[in-house]
Every structure is written in C-alpha cells, then in structure tokens.
Tab-separated table of C-alpha atoms in Angstrom:
chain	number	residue	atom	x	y	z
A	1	UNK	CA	0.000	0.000	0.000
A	2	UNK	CA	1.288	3.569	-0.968
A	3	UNK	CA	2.209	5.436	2.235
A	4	UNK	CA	0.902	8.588	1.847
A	5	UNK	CA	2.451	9.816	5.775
A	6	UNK	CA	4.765	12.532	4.342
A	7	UNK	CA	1.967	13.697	2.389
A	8	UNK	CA	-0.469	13.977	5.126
A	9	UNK	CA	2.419	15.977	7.300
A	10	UNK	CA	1.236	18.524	9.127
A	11	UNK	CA	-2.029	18.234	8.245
A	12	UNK	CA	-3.083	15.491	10.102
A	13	UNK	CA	-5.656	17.594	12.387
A	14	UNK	CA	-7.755	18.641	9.567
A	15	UNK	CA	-7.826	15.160	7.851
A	16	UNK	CA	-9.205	14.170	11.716
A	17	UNK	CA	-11.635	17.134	11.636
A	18	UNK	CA	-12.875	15.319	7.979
A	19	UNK	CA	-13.263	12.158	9.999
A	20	UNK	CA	-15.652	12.960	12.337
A	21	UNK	CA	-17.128	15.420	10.052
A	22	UNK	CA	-17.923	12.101	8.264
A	23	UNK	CA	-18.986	10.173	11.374
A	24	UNK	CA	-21.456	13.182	12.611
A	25	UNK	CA	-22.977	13.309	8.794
A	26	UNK	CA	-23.864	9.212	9.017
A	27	UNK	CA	-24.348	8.639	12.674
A	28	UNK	CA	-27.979	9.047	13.619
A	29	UNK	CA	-29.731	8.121	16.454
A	30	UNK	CA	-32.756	7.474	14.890
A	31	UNK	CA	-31.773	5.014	12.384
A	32	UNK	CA	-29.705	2.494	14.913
A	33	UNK	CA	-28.853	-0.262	12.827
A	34	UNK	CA	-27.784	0.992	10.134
A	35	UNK	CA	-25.819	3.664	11.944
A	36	UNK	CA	-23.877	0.529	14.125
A	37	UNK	CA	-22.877	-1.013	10.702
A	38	UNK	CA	-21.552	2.281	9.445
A	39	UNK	CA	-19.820	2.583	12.498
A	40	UNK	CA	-17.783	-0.451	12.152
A	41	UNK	CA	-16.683	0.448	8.791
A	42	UNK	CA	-15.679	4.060	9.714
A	43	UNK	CA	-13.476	2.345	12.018
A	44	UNK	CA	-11.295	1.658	9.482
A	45	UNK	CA	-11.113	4.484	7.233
A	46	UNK	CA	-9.535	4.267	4.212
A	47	UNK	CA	-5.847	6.376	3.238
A	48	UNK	CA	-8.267	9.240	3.008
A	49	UNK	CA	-6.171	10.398	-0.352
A	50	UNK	CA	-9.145	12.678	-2.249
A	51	UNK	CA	-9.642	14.956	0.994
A	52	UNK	CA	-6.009	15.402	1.632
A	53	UNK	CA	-6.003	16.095	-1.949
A	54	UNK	CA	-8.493	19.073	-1.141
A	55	UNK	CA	-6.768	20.214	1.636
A	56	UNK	CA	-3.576	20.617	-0.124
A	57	UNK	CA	-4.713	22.335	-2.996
A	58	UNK	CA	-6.695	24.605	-0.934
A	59	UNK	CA	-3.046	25.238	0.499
A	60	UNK	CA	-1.589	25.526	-2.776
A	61	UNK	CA	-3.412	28.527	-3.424
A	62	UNK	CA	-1.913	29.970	-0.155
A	63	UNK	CA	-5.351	29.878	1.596
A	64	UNK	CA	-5.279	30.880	5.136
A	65	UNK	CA	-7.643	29.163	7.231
A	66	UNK	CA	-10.172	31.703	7.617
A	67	UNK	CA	-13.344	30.283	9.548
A	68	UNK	CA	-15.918	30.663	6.638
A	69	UNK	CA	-13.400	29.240	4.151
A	70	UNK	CA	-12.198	26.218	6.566
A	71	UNK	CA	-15.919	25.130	7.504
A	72	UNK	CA	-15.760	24.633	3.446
A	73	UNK	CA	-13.051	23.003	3.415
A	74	UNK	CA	-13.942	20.401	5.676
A	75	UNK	CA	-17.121	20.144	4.512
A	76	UNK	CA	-15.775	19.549	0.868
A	77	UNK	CA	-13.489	16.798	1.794
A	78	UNK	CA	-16.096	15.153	3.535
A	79	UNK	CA	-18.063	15.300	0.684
A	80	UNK	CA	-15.826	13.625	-1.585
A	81	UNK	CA	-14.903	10.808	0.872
A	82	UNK	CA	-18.802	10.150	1.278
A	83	UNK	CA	-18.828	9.831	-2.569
A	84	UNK	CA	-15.376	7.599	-2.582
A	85	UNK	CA	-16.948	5.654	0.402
A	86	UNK	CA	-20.748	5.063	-1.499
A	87	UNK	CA	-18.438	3.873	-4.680
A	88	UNK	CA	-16.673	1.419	-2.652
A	89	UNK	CA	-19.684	0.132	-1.157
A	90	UNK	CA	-21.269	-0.807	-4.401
A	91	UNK	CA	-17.849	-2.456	-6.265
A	92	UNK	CA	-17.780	-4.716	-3.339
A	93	UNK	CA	-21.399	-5.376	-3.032
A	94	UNK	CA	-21.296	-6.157	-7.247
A	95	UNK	CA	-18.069	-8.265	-5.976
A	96	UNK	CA	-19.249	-10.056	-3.230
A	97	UNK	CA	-16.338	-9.008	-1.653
A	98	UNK	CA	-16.463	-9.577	1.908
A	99	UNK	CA	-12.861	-7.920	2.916
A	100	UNK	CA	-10.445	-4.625	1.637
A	101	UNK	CA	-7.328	-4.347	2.485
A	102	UNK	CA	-7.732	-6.612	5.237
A	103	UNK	CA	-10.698	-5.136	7.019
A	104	UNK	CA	-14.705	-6.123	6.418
A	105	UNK	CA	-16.903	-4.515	3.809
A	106	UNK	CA	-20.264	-3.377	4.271
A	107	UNK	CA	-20.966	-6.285	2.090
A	108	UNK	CA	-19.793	-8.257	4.991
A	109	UNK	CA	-20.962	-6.264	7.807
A	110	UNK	CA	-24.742	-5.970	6.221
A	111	UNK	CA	-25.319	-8.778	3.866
A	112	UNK	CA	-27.568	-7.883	0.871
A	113	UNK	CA	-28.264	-4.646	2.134
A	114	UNK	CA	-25.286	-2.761	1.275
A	115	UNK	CA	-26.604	-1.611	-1.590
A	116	UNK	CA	-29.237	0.132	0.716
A	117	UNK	CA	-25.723	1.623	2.927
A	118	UNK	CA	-24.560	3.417	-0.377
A	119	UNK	CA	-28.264	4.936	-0.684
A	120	UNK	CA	-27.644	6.302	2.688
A	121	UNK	CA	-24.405	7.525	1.853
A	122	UNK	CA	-25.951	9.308	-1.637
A	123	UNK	CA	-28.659	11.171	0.384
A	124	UNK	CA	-26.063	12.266	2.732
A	125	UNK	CA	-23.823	13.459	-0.247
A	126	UNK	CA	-26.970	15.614	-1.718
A	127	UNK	CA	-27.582	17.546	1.800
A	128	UNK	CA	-23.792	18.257	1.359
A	129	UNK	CA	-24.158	19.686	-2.193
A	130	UNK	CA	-23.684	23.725	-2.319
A	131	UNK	CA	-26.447	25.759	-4.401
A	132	UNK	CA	-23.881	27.447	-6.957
A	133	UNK	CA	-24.787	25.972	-10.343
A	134	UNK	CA	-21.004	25.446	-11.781
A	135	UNK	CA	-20.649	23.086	-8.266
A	136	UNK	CA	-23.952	21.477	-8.861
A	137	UNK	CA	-22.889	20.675	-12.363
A	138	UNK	CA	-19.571	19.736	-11.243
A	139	UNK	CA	-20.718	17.100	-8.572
A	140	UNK	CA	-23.215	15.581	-11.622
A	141	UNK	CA	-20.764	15.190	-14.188
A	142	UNK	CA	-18.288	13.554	-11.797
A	143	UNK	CA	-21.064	11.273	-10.528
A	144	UNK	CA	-22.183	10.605	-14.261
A	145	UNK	CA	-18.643	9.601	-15.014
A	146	UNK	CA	-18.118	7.249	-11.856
A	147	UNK	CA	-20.985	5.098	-13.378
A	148	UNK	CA	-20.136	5.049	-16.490
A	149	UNK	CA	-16.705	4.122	-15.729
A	150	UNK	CA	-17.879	1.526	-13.221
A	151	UNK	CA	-20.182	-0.396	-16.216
A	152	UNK	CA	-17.469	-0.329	-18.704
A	153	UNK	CA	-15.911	-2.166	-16.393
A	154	UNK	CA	-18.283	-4.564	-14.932
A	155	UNK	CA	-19.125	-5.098	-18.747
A	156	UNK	CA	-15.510	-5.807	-19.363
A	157	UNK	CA	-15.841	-5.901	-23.259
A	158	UNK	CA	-12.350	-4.155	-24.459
A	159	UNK	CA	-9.069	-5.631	-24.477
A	160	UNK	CA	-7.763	-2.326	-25.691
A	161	UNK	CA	-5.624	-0.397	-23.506
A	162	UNK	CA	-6.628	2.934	-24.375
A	163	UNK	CA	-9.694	2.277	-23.827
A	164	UNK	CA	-8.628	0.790	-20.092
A	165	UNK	CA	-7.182	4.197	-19.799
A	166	UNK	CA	-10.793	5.982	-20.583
A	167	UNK	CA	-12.330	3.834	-18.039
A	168	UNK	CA	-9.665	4.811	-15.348
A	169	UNK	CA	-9.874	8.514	-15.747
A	170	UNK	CA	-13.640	8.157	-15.641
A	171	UNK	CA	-14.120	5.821	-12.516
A	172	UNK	CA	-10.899	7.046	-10.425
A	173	UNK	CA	-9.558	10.230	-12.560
A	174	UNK	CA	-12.718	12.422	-12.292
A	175	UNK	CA	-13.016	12.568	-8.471
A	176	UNK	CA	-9.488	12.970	-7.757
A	177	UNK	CA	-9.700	16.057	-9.724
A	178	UNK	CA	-12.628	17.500	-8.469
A	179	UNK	CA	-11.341	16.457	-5.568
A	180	UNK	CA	-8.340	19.002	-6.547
A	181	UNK	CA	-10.766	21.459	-7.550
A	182	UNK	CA	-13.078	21.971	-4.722
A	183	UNK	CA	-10.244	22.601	-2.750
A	184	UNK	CA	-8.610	25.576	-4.868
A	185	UNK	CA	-11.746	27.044	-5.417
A	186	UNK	CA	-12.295	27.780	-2.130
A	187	UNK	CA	-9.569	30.388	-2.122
A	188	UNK	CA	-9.185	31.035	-6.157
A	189	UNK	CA	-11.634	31.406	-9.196
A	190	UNK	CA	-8.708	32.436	-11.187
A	191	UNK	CA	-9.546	30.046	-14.264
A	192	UNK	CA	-5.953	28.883	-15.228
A	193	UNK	CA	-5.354	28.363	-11.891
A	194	UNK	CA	-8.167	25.917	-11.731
A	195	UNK	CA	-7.032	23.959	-15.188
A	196	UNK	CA	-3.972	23.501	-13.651
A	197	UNK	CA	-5.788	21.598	-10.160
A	198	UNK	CA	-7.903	19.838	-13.197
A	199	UNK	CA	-4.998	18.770	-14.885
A	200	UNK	CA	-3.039	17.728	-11.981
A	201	UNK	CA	-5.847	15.816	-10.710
A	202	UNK	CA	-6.372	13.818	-13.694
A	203	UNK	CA	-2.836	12.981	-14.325
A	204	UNK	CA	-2.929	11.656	-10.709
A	205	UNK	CA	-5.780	9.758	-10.702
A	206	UNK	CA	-4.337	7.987	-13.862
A	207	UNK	CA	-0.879	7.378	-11.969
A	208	UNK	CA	-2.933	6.043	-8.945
A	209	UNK	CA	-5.099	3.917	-10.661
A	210	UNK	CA	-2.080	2.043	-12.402
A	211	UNK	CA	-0.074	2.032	-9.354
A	212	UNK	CA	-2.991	0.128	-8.108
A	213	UNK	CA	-3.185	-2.663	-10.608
A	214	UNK	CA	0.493	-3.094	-10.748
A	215	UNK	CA	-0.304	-3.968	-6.904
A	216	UNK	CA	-3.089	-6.371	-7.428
A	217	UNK	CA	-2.046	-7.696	-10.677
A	218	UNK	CA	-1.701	-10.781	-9.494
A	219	UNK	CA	-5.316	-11.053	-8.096
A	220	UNK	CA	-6.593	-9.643	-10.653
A	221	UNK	CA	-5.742	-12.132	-13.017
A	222	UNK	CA	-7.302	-14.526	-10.678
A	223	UNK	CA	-10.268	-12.663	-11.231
A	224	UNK	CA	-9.910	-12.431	-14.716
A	225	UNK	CA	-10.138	-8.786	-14.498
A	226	UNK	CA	-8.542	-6.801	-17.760
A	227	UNK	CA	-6.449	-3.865	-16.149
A	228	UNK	CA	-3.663	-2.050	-18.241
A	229	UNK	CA	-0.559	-3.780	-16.730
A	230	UNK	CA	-2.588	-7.614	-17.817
A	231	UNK	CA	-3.193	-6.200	-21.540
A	232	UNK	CA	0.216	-4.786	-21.646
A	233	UNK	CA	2.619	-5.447	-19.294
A	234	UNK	CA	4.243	-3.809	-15.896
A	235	UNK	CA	7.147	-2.318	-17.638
A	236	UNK	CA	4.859	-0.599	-20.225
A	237	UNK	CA	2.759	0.392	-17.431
A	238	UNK	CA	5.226	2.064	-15.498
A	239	UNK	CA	6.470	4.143	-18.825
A	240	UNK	CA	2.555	5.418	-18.904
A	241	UNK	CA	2.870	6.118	-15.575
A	242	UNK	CA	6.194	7.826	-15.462
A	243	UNK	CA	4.504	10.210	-18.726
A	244	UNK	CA	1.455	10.871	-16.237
A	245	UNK	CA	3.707	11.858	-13.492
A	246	UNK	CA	5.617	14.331	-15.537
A	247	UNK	CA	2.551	15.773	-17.382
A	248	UNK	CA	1.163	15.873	-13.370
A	249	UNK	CA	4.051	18.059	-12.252
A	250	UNK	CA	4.408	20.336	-15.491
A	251	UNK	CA	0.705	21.547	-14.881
A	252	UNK	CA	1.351	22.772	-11.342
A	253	UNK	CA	4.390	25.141	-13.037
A	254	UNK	CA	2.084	28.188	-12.452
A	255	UNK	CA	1.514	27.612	-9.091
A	256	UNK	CA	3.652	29.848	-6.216
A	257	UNK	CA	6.248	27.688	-4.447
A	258	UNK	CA	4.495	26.389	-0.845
A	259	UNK	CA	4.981	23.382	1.145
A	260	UNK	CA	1.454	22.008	-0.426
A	261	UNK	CA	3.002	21.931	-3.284
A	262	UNK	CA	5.924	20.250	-2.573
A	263	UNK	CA	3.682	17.469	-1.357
A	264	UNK	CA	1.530	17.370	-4.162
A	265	UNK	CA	4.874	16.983	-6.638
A	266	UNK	CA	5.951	14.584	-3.909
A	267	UNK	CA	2.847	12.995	-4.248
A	268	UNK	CA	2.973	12.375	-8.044
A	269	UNK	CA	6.721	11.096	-7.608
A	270	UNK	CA	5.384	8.288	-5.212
A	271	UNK	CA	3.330	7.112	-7.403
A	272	UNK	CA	6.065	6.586	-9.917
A	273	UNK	CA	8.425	4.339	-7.742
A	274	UNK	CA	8.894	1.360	-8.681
C-alpha cells in the first residue's frame, strides 16, 4: 500500500476534523442499525487520499484558514470521501467481496443490504451539495462519469488499452480532480489556476489507478479482471505512468512555491516508484 504519511504531514488535524465530520454526517440516532454497521466500517477508514487532496490544494493557493473558508473546506473533503466511500460500497457489493485491504466490507458487515448503505451515503452526499450551479454541475458530471466508468468495467468488453485508460480517468480520474478542484476554489476562481488543479488531478488519478493494478495484478488475473498492466505489461505500465507523473508536475508550473506543493509533486513522484 502507498504510504501517503509525508503527504499527510502537518495536516493530520484537519484530515481528523474530515473524519468525524464524516462520522457526525452518518451517525444518527434514529436510524440504529444501520448507523452501528456504518460505524464499524468508519473504524477503518480508508488512506483518506481525495480529501487530503483538497486540503492541499486549498493550500496551494496559499489559503489561510479563515473560519468561513475552513468550515468549506472540511465540509468539501467530507463530501468527496462520502462519494469515494458510497463507490466502494457498491464495487464490493457487485463483488461479493467480503474484505479490503484486510478489514470487512459493508458487504460483509450488512449482507444484501449494502446496496441500501450506499443509498444512505448518496442522500447524505446531496444535503452536502452547495447551491452554486457550476458546483452542482460539477458534482453531476463527476457522478455521471463514476458510473459510467464503473459499467465499462463490470461489462468488461475491451481488451484495448486505451480504452482501459478511458475507463480509469472516468471511474478514479474524475473525483481525484474535483477532488483538486473543490479545494482551490475555495480560495481562487482564477480560471488557469483551476485547469492547472484539473490537470493535476487527472494525471494523478491515472498514476494512482495504475499504481494500483500493478499492486493487485496478481489477483486480478485470478479474477480475470482486464487492467492495463494484464493487456500490456508492468514495464509498459510504469512508462505510462512515469509520462502521467511528468505531465502531473508540469501543470502545477504556475503555481507559487508552498509546502502544499511540494507534497503534491511529492505525491505524483510516489506514485512513480517502482
């Protein structure tokens, strides 16, 4: 597993504040049973890589905390780990899979129901969603292109690895750059500021996705699953990757030099070790 620690550096107390942001949005007392399943599996969070992704490009754009702009903040990384979360509840639901990474699933925890969990999770997501049209849009399209990256893939018709590619950026890609996006635009609405996030996030969704099947390549062809590095092979994979890493750091060129940047370069440079 990537260890994203000296990413997370220093911002560890707002990645907690996310947490239980999270927990307070699901937790209800009037819905116990569901609530003491979604408990368990907020006990193991995930790496919680999309909402430090928010929280360092707020940082990028040398945002300072301000109380209206943090409660935003938080809120938006919550957001986008809700929508992560929901996703991960259905792939393992459609998988049967009753572990990740070592720890139960929903699918486990709440046996045919988990379906019903990732409802939950979707209404929570919609209270979340701000008014302003260009978000609204934003949190559709990104949504739209989650499921239609998600069928391509259940469908598993292509043996083409461009086309592997297309379903990448459209089931991990697109929220790890709006991800990237609600962040800056917090503090910026400078437009070429906000390509850049775009284009960072993008490039590093691609790198992540890859550095992922290189990691379960193995299972994966158990599974007879088609991923890039099976159609292809892990040195070709890791030259696609290397390309995505340097196409990730070129688009932050415009950005002032801060510490959240250096972790987002760092970030992008992780993903390309072999």
């Amino acid at each position: 597993m990537l260890n994203l620690q000296p990413i997370k550096e220093g911002i560890e107390v707002y990645l907690n504040d996310v947490k239980q942001n999270v927990r307070n949005i699901l937790i209800n007392e009037k819905y116990p049973i569901i609530s003491n399943k979604i408990n368990q599996f907020l006990e193991n969070h995930g790496q919680l890589l999309r909402p430090t992704l928010t929280i360092l490009s707020y940082q990028a754009t040398e945002g300072n905390f301000e109380e209206e702009e943090y409660n935003k903040l938080i809120k938006r990384a919550s957001l986008v780990e809700l929508i992560h979360s929901a996703s991960l509840i259905i792939d393992d639901s459609n998988d049967n899979s009753l572990e990740r990474r070592g720890h139960k699933t929903i699918n486990s925890l709440f046996p045919k129901l988990a379906n019903m969990v990732a409802v939950y999770f979707y209404s929570k997501i919609f209270s979340l969603s701000e008014n302003e049209s260009w978000l609204k849009n934003l949190y559709q399209n990104t949504l739209d292109d989650m499921v239609e990256g998600e069928t391509r893939q259940i469908l598993r018709n292509t043996k083409d690895p461009e086309k592997i590619l297309k379903i990448n950026r459209l089931k991990t890609a697109s929220l790890i750059e709006t991800s990237c996006i609600l962040g800056a635009s917090i503090n910026t609405n400078n437009k070429r500021l906000l390509t850049s996030f775009s284009k960072y996030g993008e490039n590093i969704g691609q790198e992540y996705q890859l550095y992922d099947d290189i990691k379960d390549i193995e299972e994966d062809k158990k599974n007879n699953t088609l991923t890039y590095p099976i159609l292809t092979s892990i040195e070709e994979t890791q030259k696609i990757i290397s390309k995505f890493t340097k196409e990730a750091i070129r688009s932050l060129n415009n950005l002032p030099l801060t510490k959240a940047k250096e972790k987002l370069i760092l970030l992008a440079n992780l993903l390309n070790t072999k």
